[in-house]
Short mmCIF file of C-alpha atoms and ligand atoms in Angstrom, two decimals:
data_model
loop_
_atom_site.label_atom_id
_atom_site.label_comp_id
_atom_site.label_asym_id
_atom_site.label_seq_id
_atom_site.Cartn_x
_atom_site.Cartn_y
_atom_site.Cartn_z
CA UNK A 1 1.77 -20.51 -39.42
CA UNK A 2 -1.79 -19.39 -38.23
CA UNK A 3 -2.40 -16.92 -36.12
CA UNK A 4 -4.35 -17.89 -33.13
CA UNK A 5 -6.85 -15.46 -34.64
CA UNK A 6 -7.24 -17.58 -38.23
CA UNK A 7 -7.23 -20.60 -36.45
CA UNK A 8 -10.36 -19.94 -34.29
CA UNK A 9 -11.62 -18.12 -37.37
CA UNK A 10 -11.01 -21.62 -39.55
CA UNK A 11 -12.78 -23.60 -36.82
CA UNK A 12 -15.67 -21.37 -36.48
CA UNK A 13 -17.86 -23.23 -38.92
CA UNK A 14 -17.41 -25.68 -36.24
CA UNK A 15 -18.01 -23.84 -33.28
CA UNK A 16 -21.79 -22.86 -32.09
CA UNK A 17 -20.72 -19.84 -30.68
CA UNK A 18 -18.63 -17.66 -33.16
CA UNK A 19 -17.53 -14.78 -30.74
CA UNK A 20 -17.37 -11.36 -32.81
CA UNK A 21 -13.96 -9.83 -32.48
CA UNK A 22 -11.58 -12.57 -31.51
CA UNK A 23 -9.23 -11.10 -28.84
CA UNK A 24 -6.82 -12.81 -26.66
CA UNK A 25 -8.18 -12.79 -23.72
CA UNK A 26 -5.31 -12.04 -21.04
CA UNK A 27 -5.87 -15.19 -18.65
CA UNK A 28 -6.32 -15.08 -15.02
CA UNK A 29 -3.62 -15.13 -12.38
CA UNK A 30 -4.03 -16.87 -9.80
CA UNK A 31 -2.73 -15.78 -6.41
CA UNK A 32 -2.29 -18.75 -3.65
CA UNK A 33 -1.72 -17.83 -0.52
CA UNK A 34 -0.16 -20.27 1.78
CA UNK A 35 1.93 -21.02 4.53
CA UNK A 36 5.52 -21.91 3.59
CA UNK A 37 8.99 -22.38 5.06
CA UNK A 38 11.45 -20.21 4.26
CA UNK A 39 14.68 -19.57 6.15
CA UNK A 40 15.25 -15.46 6.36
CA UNK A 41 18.56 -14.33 6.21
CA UNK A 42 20.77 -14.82 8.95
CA UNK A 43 18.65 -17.43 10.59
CA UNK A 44 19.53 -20.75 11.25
CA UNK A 45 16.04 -22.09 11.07
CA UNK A 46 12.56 -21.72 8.42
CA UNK A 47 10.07 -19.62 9.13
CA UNK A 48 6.17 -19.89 8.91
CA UNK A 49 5.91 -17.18 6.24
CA UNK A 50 2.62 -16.73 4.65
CA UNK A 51 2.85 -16.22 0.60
CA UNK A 52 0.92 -15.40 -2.45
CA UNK A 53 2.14 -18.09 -4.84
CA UNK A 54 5.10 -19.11 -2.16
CA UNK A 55 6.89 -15.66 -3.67
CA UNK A 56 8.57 -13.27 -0.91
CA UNK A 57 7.46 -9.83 -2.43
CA UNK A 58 5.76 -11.15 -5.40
CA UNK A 59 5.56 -8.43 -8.24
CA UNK A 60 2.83 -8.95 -10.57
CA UNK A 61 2.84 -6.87 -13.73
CA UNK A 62 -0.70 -5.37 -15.74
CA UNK A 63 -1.49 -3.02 -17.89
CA UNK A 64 -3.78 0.06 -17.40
CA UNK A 65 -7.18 -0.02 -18.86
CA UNK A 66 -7.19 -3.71 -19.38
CA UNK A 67 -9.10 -5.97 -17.60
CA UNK A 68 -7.12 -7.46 -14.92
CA UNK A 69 -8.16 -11.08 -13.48
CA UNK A 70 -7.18 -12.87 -10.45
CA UNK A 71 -8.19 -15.86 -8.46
CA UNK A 72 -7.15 -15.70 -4.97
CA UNK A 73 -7.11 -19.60 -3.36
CA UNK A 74 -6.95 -19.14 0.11
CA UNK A 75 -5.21 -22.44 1.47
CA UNK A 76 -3.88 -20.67 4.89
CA UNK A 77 -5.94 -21.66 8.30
CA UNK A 78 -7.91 -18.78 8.35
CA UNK A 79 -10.43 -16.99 6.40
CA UNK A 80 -8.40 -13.63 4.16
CA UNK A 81 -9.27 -11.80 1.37
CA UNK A 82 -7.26 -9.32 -0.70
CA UNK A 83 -7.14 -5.39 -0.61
CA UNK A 84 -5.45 -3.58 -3.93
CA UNK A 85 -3.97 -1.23 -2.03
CA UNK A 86 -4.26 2.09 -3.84
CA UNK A 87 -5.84 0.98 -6.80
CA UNK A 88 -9.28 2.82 -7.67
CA UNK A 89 -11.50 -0.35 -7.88
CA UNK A 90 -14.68 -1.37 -8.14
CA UNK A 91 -16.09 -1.25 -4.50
CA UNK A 92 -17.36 -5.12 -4.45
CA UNK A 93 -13.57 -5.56 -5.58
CA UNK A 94 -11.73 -3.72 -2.51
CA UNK A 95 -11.16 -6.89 -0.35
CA UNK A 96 -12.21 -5.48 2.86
CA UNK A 97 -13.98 -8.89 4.85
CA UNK A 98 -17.81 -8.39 5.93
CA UNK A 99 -17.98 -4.59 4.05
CA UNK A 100 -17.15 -5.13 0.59
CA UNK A 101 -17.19 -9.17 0.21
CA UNK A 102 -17.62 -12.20 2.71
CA UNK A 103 -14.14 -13.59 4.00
CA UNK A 104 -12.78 -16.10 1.94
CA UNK A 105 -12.88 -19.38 4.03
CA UNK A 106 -10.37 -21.58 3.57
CA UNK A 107 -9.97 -23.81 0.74
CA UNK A 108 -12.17 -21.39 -0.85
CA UNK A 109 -11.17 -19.07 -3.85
CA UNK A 110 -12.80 -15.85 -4.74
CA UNK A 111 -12.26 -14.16 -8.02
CA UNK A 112 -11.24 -10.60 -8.51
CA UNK A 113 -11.74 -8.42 -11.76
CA UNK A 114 -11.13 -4.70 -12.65
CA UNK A 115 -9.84 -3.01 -15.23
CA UNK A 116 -7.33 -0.16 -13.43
CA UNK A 117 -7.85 2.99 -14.29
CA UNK A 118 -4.57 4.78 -13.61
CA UNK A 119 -0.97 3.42 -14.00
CA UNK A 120 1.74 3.21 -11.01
CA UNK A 121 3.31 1.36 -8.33
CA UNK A 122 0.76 -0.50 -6.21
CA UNK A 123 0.44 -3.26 -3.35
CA UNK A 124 -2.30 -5.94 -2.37
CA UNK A 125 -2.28 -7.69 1.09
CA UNK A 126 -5.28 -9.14 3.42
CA UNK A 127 -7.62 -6.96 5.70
CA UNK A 128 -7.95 -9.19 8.26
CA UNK A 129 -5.87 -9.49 11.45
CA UNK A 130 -3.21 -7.56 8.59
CA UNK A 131 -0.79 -7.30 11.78
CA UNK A 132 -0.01 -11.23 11.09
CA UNK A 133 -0.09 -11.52 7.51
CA UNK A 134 1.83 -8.89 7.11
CA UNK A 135 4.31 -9.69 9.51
CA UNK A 136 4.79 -13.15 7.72
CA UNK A 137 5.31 -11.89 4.65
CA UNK A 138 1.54 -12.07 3.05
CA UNK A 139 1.60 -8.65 -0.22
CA UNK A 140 2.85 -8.94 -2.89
CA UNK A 141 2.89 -5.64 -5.53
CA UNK A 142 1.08 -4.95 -8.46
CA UNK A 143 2.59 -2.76 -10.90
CA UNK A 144 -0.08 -1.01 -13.61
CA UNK A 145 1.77 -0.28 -16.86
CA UNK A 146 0.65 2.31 -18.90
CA UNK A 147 2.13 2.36 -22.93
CA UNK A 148 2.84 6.39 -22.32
CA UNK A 149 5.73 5.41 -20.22
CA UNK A 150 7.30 3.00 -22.95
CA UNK A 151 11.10 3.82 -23.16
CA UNK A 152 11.73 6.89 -20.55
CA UNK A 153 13.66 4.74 -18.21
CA UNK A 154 16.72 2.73 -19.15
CA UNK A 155 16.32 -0.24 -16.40
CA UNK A 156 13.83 -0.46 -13.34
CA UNK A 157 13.94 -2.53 -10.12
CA UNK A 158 11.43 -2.61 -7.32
CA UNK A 159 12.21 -2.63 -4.02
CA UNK A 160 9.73 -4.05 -1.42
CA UNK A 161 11.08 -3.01 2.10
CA UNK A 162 9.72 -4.73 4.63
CA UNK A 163 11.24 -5.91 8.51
CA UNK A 164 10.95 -9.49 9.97
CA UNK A 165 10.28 -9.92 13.93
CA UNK A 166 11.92 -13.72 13.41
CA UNK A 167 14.40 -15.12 16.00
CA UNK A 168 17.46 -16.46 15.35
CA UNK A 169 15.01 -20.16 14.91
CA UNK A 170 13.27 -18.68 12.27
CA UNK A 171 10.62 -18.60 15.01
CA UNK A 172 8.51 -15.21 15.27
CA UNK A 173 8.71 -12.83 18.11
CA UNK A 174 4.64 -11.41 18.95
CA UNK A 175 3.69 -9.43 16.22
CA UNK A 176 1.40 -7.27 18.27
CA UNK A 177 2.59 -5.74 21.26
CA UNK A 178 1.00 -3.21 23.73
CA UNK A 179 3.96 -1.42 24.56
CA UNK A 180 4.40 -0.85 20.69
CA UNK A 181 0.55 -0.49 19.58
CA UNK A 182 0.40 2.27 22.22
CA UNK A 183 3.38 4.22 21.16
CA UNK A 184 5.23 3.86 17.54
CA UNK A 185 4.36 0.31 16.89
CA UNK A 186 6.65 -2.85 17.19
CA UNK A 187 9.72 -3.02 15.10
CA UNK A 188 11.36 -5.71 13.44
CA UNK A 189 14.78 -6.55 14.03
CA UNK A 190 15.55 -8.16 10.61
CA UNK A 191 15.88 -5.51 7.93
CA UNK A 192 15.40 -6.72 4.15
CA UNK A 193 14.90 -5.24 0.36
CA UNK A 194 12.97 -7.95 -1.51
CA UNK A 195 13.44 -10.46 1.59
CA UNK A 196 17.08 -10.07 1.55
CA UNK A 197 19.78 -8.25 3.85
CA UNK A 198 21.39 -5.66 1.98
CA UNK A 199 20.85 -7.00 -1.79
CA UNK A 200 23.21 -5.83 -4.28
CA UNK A 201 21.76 -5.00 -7.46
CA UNK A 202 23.28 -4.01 -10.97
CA UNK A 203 22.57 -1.22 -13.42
CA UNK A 204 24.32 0.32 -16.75
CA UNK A 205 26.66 2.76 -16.08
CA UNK A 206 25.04 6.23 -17.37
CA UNK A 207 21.59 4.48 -17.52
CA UNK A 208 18.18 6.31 -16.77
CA UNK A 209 16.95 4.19 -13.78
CA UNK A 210 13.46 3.73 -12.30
CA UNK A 211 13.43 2.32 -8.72
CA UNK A 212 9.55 1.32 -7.40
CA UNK A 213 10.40 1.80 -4.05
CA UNK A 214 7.21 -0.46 -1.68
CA UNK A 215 7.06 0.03 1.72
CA UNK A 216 5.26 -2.97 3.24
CA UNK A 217 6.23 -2.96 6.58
CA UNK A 218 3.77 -2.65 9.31
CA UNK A 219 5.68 0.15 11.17
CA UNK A 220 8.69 1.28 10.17
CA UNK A 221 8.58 4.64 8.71
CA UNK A 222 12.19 4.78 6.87
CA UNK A 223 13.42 8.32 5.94
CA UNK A 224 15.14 7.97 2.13
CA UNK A 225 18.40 8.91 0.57
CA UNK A 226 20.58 7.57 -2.29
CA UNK A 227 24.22 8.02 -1.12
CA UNK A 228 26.06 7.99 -4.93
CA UNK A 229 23.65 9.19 -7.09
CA UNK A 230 23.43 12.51 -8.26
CA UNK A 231 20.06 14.11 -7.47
CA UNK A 232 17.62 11.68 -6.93
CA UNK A 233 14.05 12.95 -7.51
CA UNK A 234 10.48 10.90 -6.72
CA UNK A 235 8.59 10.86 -10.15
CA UNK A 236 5.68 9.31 -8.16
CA UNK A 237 3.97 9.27 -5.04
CA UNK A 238 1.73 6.17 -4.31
CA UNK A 239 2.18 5.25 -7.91
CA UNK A 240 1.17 8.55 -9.13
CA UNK A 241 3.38 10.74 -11.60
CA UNK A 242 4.24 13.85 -9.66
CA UNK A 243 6.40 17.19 -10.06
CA UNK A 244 9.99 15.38 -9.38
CA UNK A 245 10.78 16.69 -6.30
CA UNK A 246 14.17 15.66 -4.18
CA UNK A 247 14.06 12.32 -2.88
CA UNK A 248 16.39 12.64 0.19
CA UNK A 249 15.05 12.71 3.32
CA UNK A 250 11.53 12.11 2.20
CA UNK A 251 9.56 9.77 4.72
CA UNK A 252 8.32 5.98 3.49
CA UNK A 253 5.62 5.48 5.98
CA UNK A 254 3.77 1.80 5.92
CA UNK A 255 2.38 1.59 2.64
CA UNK A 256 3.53 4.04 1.12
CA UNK A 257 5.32 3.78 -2.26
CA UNK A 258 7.92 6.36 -4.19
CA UNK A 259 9.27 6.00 -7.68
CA UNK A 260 12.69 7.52 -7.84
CA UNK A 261 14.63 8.12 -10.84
CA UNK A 262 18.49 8.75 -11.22
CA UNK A 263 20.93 8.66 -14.04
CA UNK A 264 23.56 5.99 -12.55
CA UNK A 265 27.38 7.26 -12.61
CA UNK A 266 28.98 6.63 -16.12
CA UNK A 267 32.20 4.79 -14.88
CA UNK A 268 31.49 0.86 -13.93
CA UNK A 269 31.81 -0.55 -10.21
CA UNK A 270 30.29 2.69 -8.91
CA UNK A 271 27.86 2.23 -5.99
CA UNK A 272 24.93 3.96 -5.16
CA UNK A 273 23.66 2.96 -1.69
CA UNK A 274 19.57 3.34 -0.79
CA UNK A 275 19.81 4.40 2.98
CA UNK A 276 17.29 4.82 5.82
CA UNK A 277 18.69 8.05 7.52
CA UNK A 278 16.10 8.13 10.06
CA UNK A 279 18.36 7.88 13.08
CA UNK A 280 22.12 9.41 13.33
CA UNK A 281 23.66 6.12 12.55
CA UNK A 282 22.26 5.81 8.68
CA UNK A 283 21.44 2.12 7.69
CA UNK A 284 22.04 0.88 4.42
CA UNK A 285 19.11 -1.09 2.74
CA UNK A 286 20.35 -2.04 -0.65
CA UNK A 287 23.12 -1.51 -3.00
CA UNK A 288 23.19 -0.77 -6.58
CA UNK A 289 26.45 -1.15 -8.73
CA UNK A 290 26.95 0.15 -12.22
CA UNK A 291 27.98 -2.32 -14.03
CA UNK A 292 27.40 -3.77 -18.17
CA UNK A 293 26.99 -2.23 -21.42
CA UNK A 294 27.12 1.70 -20.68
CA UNK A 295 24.61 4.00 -21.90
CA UNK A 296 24.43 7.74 -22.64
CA UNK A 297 21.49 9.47 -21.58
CA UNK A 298 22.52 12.53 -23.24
CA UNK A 299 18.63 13.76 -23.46
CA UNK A 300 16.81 12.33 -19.96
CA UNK A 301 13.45 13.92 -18.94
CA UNK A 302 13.46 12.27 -15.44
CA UNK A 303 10.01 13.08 -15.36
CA UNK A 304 6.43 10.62 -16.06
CA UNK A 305 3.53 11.85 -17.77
CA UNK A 306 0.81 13.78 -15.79
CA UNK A 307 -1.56 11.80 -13.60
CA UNK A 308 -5.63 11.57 -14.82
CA UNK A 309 -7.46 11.70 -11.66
CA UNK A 310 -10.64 13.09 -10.86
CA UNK A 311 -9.72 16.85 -9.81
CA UNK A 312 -11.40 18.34 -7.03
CA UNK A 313 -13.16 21.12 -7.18
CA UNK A 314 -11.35 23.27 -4.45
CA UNK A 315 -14.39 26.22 -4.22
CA UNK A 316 -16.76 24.35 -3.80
CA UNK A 317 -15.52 21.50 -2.00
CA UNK A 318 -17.28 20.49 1.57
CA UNK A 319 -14.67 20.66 4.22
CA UNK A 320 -13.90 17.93 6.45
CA UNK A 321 -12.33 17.81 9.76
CA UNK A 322 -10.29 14.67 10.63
CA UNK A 323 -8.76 14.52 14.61
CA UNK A 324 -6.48 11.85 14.82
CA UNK A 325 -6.27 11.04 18.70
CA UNK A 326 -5.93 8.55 21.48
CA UNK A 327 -8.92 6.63 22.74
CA UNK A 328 -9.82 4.31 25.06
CA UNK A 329 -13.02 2.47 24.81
CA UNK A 330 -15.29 5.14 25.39
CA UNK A 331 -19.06 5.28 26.64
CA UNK A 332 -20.23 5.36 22.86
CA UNK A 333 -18.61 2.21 22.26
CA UNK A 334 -19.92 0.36 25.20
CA UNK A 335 -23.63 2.06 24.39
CA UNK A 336 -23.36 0.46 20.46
CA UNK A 337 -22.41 -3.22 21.69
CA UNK A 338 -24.95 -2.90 24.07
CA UNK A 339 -27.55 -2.40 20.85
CA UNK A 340 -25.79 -4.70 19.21
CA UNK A 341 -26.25 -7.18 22.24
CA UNK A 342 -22.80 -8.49 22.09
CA UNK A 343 -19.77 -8.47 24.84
CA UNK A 344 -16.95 -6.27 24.07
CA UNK A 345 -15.22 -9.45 24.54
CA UNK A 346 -16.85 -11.12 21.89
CA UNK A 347 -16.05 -8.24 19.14
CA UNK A 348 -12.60 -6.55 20.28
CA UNK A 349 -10.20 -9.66 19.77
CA UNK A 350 -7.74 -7.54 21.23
CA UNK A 351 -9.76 -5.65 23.83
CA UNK A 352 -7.08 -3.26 23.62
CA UNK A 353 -8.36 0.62 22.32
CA UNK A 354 -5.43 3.33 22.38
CA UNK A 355 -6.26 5.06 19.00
CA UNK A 356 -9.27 6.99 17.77
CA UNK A 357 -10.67 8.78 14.62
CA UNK A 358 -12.80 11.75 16.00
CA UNK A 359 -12.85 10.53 19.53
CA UNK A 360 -14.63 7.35 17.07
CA UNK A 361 -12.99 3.99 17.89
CA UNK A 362 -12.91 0.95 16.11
CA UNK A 363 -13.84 -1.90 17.76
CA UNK A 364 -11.17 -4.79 17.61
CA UNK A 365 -9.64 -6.29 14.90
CA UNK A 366 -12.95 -7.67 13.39
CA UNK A 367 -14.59 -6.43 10.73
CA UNK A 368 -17.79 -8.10 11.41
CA UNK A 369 -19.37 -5.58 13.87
CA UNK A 370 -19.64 -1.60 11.97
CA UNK A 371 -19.54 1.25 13.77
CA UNK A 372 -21.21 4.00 12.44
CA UNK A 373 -19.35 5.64 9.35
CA UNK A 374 -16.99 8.96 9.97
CA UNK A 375 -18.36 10.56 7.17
CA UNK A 376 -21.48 10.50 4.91
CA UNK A 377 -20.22 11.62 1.15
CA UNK A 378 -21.82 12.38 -1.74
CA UNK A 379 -20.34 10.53 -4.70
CA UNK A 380 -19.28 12.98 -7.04
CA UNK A 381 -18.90 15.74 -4.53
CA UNK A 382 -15.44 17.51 -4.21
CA UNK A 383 -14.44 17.12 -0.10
CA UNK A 384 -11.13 19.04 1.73
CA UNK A 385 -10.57 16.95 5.07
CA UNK A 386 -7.92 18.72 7.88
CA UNK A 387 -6.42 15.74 9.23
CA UNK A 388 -4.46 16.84 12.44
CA UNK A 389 -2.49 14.75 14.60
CA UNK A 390 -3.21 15.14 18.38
CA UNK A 391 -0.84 12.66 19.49
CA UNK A 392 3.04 12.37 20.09
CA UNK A 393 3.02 9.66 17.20
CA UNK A 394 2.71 9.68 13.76
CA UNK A 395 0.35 8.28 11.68
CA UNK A 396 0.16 7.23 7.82
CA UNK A 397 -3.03 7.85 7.01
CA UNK A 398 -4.96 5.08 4.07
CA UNK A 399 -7.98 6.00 2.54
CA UNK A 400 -9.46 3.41 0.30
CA UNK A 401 -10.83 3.33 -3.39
CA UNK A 402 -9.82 7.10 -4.06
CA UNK A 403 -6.46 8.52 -5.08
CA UNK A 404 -6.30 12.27 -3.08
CA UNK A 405 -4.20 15.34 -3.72
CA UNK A 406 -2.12 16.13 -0.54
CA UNK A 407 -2.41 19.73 -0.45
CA UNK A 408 -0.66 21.32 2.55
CA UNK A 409 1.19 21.07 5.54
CA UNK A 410 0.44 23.13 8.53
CA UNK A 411 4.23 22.59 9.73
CA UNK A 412 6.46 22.20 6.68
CA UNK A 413 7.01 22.50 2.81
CA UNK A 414 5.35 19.44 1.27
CA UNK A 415 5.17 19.55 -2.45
CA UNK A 416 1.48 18.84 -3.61
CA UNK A 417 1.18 15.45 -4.75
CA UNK A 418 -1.26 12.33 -4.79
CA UNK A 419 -1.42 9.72 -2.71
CA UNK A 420 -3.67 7.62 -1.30
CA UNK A 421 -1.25 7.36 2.24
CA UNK A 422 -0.16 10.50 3.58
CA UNK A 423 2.19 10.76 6.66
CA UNK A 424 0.54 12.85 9.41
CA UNK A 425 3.28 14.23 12.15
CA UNK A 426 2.65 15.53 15.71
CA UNK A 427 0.78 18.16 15.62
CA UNK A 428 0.44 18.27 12.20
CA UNK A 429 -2.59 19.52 10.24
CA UNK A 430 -2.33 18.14 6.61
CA UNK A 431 -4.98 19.22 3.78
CA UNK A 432 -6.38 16.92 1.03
CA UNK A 433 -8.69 17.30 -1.14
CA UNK A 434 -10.59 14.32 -3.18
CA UNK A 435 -13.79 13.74 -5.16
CA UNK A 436 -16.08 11.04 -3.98
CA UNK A 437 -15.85 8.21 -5.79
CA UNK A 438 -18.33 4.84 -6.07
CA UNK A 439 -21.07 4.26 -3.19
CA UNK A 440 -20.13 2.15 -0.56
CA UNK A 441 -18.56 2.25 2.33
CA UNK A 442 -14.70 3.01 1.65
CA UNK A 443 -12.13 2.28 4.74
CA UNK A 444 -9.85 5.09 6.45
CA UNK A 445 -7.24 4.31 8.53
CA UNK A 446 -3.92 4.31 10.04
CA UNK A 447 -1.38 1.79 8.17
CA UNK A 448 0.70 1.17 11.03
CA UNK A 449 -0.91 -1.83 11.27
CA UNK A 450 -1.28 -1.97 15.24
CA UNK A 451 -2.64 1.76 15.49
CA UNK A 452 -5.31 0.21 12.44
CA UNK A 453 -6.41 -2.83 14.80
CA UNK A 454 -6.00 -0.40 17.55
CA UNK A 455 -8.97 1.69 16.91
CA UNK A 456 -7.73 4.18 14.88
CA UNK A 457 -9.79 2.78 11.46
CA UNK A 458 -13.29 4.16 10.07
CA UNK A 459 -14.75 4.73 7.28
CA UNK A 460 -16.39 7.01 5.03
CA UNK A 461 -19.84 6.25 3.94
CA UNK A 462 -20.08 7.32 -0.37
CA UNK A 463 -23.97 7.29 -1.46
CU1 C2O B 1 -3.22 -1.20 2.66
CU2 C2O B 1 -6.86 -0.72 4.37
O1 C2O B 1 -5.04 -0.97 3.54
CU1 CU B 2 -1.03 5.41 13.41
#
């Protein structure tokens, strides 16, 4: 049989265009999102969900350093876009509407292409009243595979955790709430692992497993353990390889992602139970049961191979000071619109502030009006920020297009790692440290989604 290679090669006396090097090109996904409906668990009737490709927790799979494709069709009722959430892209590719690219309208597509530079466990969702989409079930997560990691882990499964505010109807309780945008944000009642209650999921008994552990919910800030298996560590933080440190009791806030590896039990029917021990009463999340073909893992290096990210330059880094606080629509805000000759009406859909960056608010959920930036960067320039929490909340901090190393805690032991969320406490002052990537102006914010459309979002200006 011919290769596809000898056939184009055979037909190129044919062809007006011979291309050099004849290489399959990977083709383009496309990612629909939609409105479709889908009864949750539990319910008695469908819910409005909105879906890329009509997929709860779609998982789309690429490889590093290969050029990655995807045409979004936006067929919802209002204009989106998508955000790869932790992946170092292009800046004309980070899917933020009115900064990086116009919103997609619907019925319109727009087509995305990078090539991603580092491997790992990452997310994409819309940037664009996010408190909605997400709460109907718009991300999906996009896992970069890198050929280094090629046979360390027996079996893998990724679990997207994420909470539903549906009633019993499969209708959907408000999504944003001021009670819960002003304090911890507003929970869901319906817990799932890849959209269902309490899946239970197999693995070999004795097998080296991988679990890509997603946190897309818009609030809930879970606090891990694996009840069964015998020393969990997290391999990765945000998708990138880290020193495996213990996995219980580490905090998933929104967004955030953790890759935990485990040798399962050797004996079959054994159960290993992924909990959220957050409150006294621990819930269970999802269940994993040995079961199949055993395996021996005589030699396992639960470990991945070292991240490659730009490494800041610690002595001579700029430093940075970050105050997470409340706010309330202060006099600066009210000065700008009045420049800007528009109503605060007419840009703060919500007309609700309770959150600022350096006493800097955000103004409404639109993107289309821009403050001034937090920070002017220099690209290429190492930076420390001090990002300190001045309210009784806490906050998962997002910064986009750069992967940072999380440095210290002022008020605990937290292993160095990267991220590209990091989980600021009460009073906490956390230290990262990151080099300035690409021009352009690169979003910072809170990814509890309310505090985000809250006011507590900025960005950081790279030139
Ligand atoms: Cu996952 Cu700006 O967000
Ligand atoms: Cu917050």
């Amino acid at each position: 049989m011919l290769t596809r290679r000898e056939v184009l090669a055979g037909g190129a006396a044919a062809m007006l265009v011979v291309p050099h090097a004849v290489k399959a090109a990977p083709e383009a996904v496309i990612l629909t999102a939609g409105v479709i409906p889908h009864t949750l668990p539990g319910n008695v009737g469908p819910s409005d969900l909105w879906l890329y490709n009509q997929t709860v927790a779609l998982v789309l799979r690429i490889r590093r350093h290969e050029k990655f494709t995807a045409v979004f069709r936006n067929q919802l009722t209002e204009h989106s876009a998508i955000h790869w959430h932790g992946v170092r892209v292009p800046h004309a590719m980070d899917g933020v509407p009115y900064i990086t690219q116009p919103p997609v309208q619907p019925g319109d597509s727009f087509t995305y292409e990078f090539t991603p530079p580092d491997p790992g466990t990452f997310f994409f969702h819309p940037h664009c009243n996010t408190v909605e989409a997400l709460g109907r079930g718009l991300a999906g997560v996009l896992i970069v595979e890198d050929p280094r990691e090629q046979g360390l882990f027996d079996i893998e499964h990724v679990l997207v955790l994420k909470d539903w505010r549906s009633r019993h109807d499969g209708s959907f309780e408000d999504f944003l709430t001021d009670a819960g945008a002003a304090r911890s944000g507003t929970f869901g009642n319906l817990r799932t692992v890849n959209g269902q209650a309490l899946p239970v999921l197999q693995v070999p008994p004795g097998a080296r497993v991988r679990l890509r552990i997603v946190n897309i919910d818009p609030t809930r800030i879970p606090m891990l353990s694996l009840r069964g298996a015998e020393r969990p560590l997290v391999i990765a933080t945000d998708g990138n390889a880290c020193e495996p440190f213990a996995l219980n009791g580490w905090r998933l806030g929104p967004a955030m992602r953790a890759d935990v590896a485990f040798i399962a039990p050797e004996k079959a029917g054994a159960e290993i139970v992924l909990e959220d021990v957050f409150s006294t009463r621990p819930r269970s999340l999802v269940k994993l049961v040995t079961a199949g073909q055993g395996m021996r893992s005589t030699k396992a290096v639960l470990r991945l191979p070292a991240a490659e990210l730009p490494l800041p330059d610690l002595k001579a880094a700029t430093k940075l000071d970050v105050q997470l606080l409340a706010g309330s629509a202060d006099p600066k805000l009210e000065s700008w619109a009045k420049e800007m000759g528009v109503s605060l009406d007419e840009i703060c859909l919500t007309q609700k502030v309770f959150w600022s960056i350096n006493r800097q608010v955000w103004p409404g959920m639109a993107h289309d009006k821009l403050p001034p930036p937090l920070f002017e960067l220099k690209s290429g320039r190492s930076y420390v920020a001090e990002l300190f929490n001045g309210t009784p909340h806490q906050h998962p901090m997002h910064m986009h297009g750069h992967t940072f190393r999380v440095l210290s805690s002022s008020e605990r032991d937290l292993p160095p790692h990267w991220a590209d969320t990091v989980l600021v406490r009460p009073k906490e002052r956390i230290r990262i440290a990151f080099v300035a990537g690409e021009p352009g102006d690169w979003m910072f914010h809170c990814h509890i989604i309310e505090h985000q459309e809250t006011g507590m979002m900025g960005y950081l200006r790279v030139a």
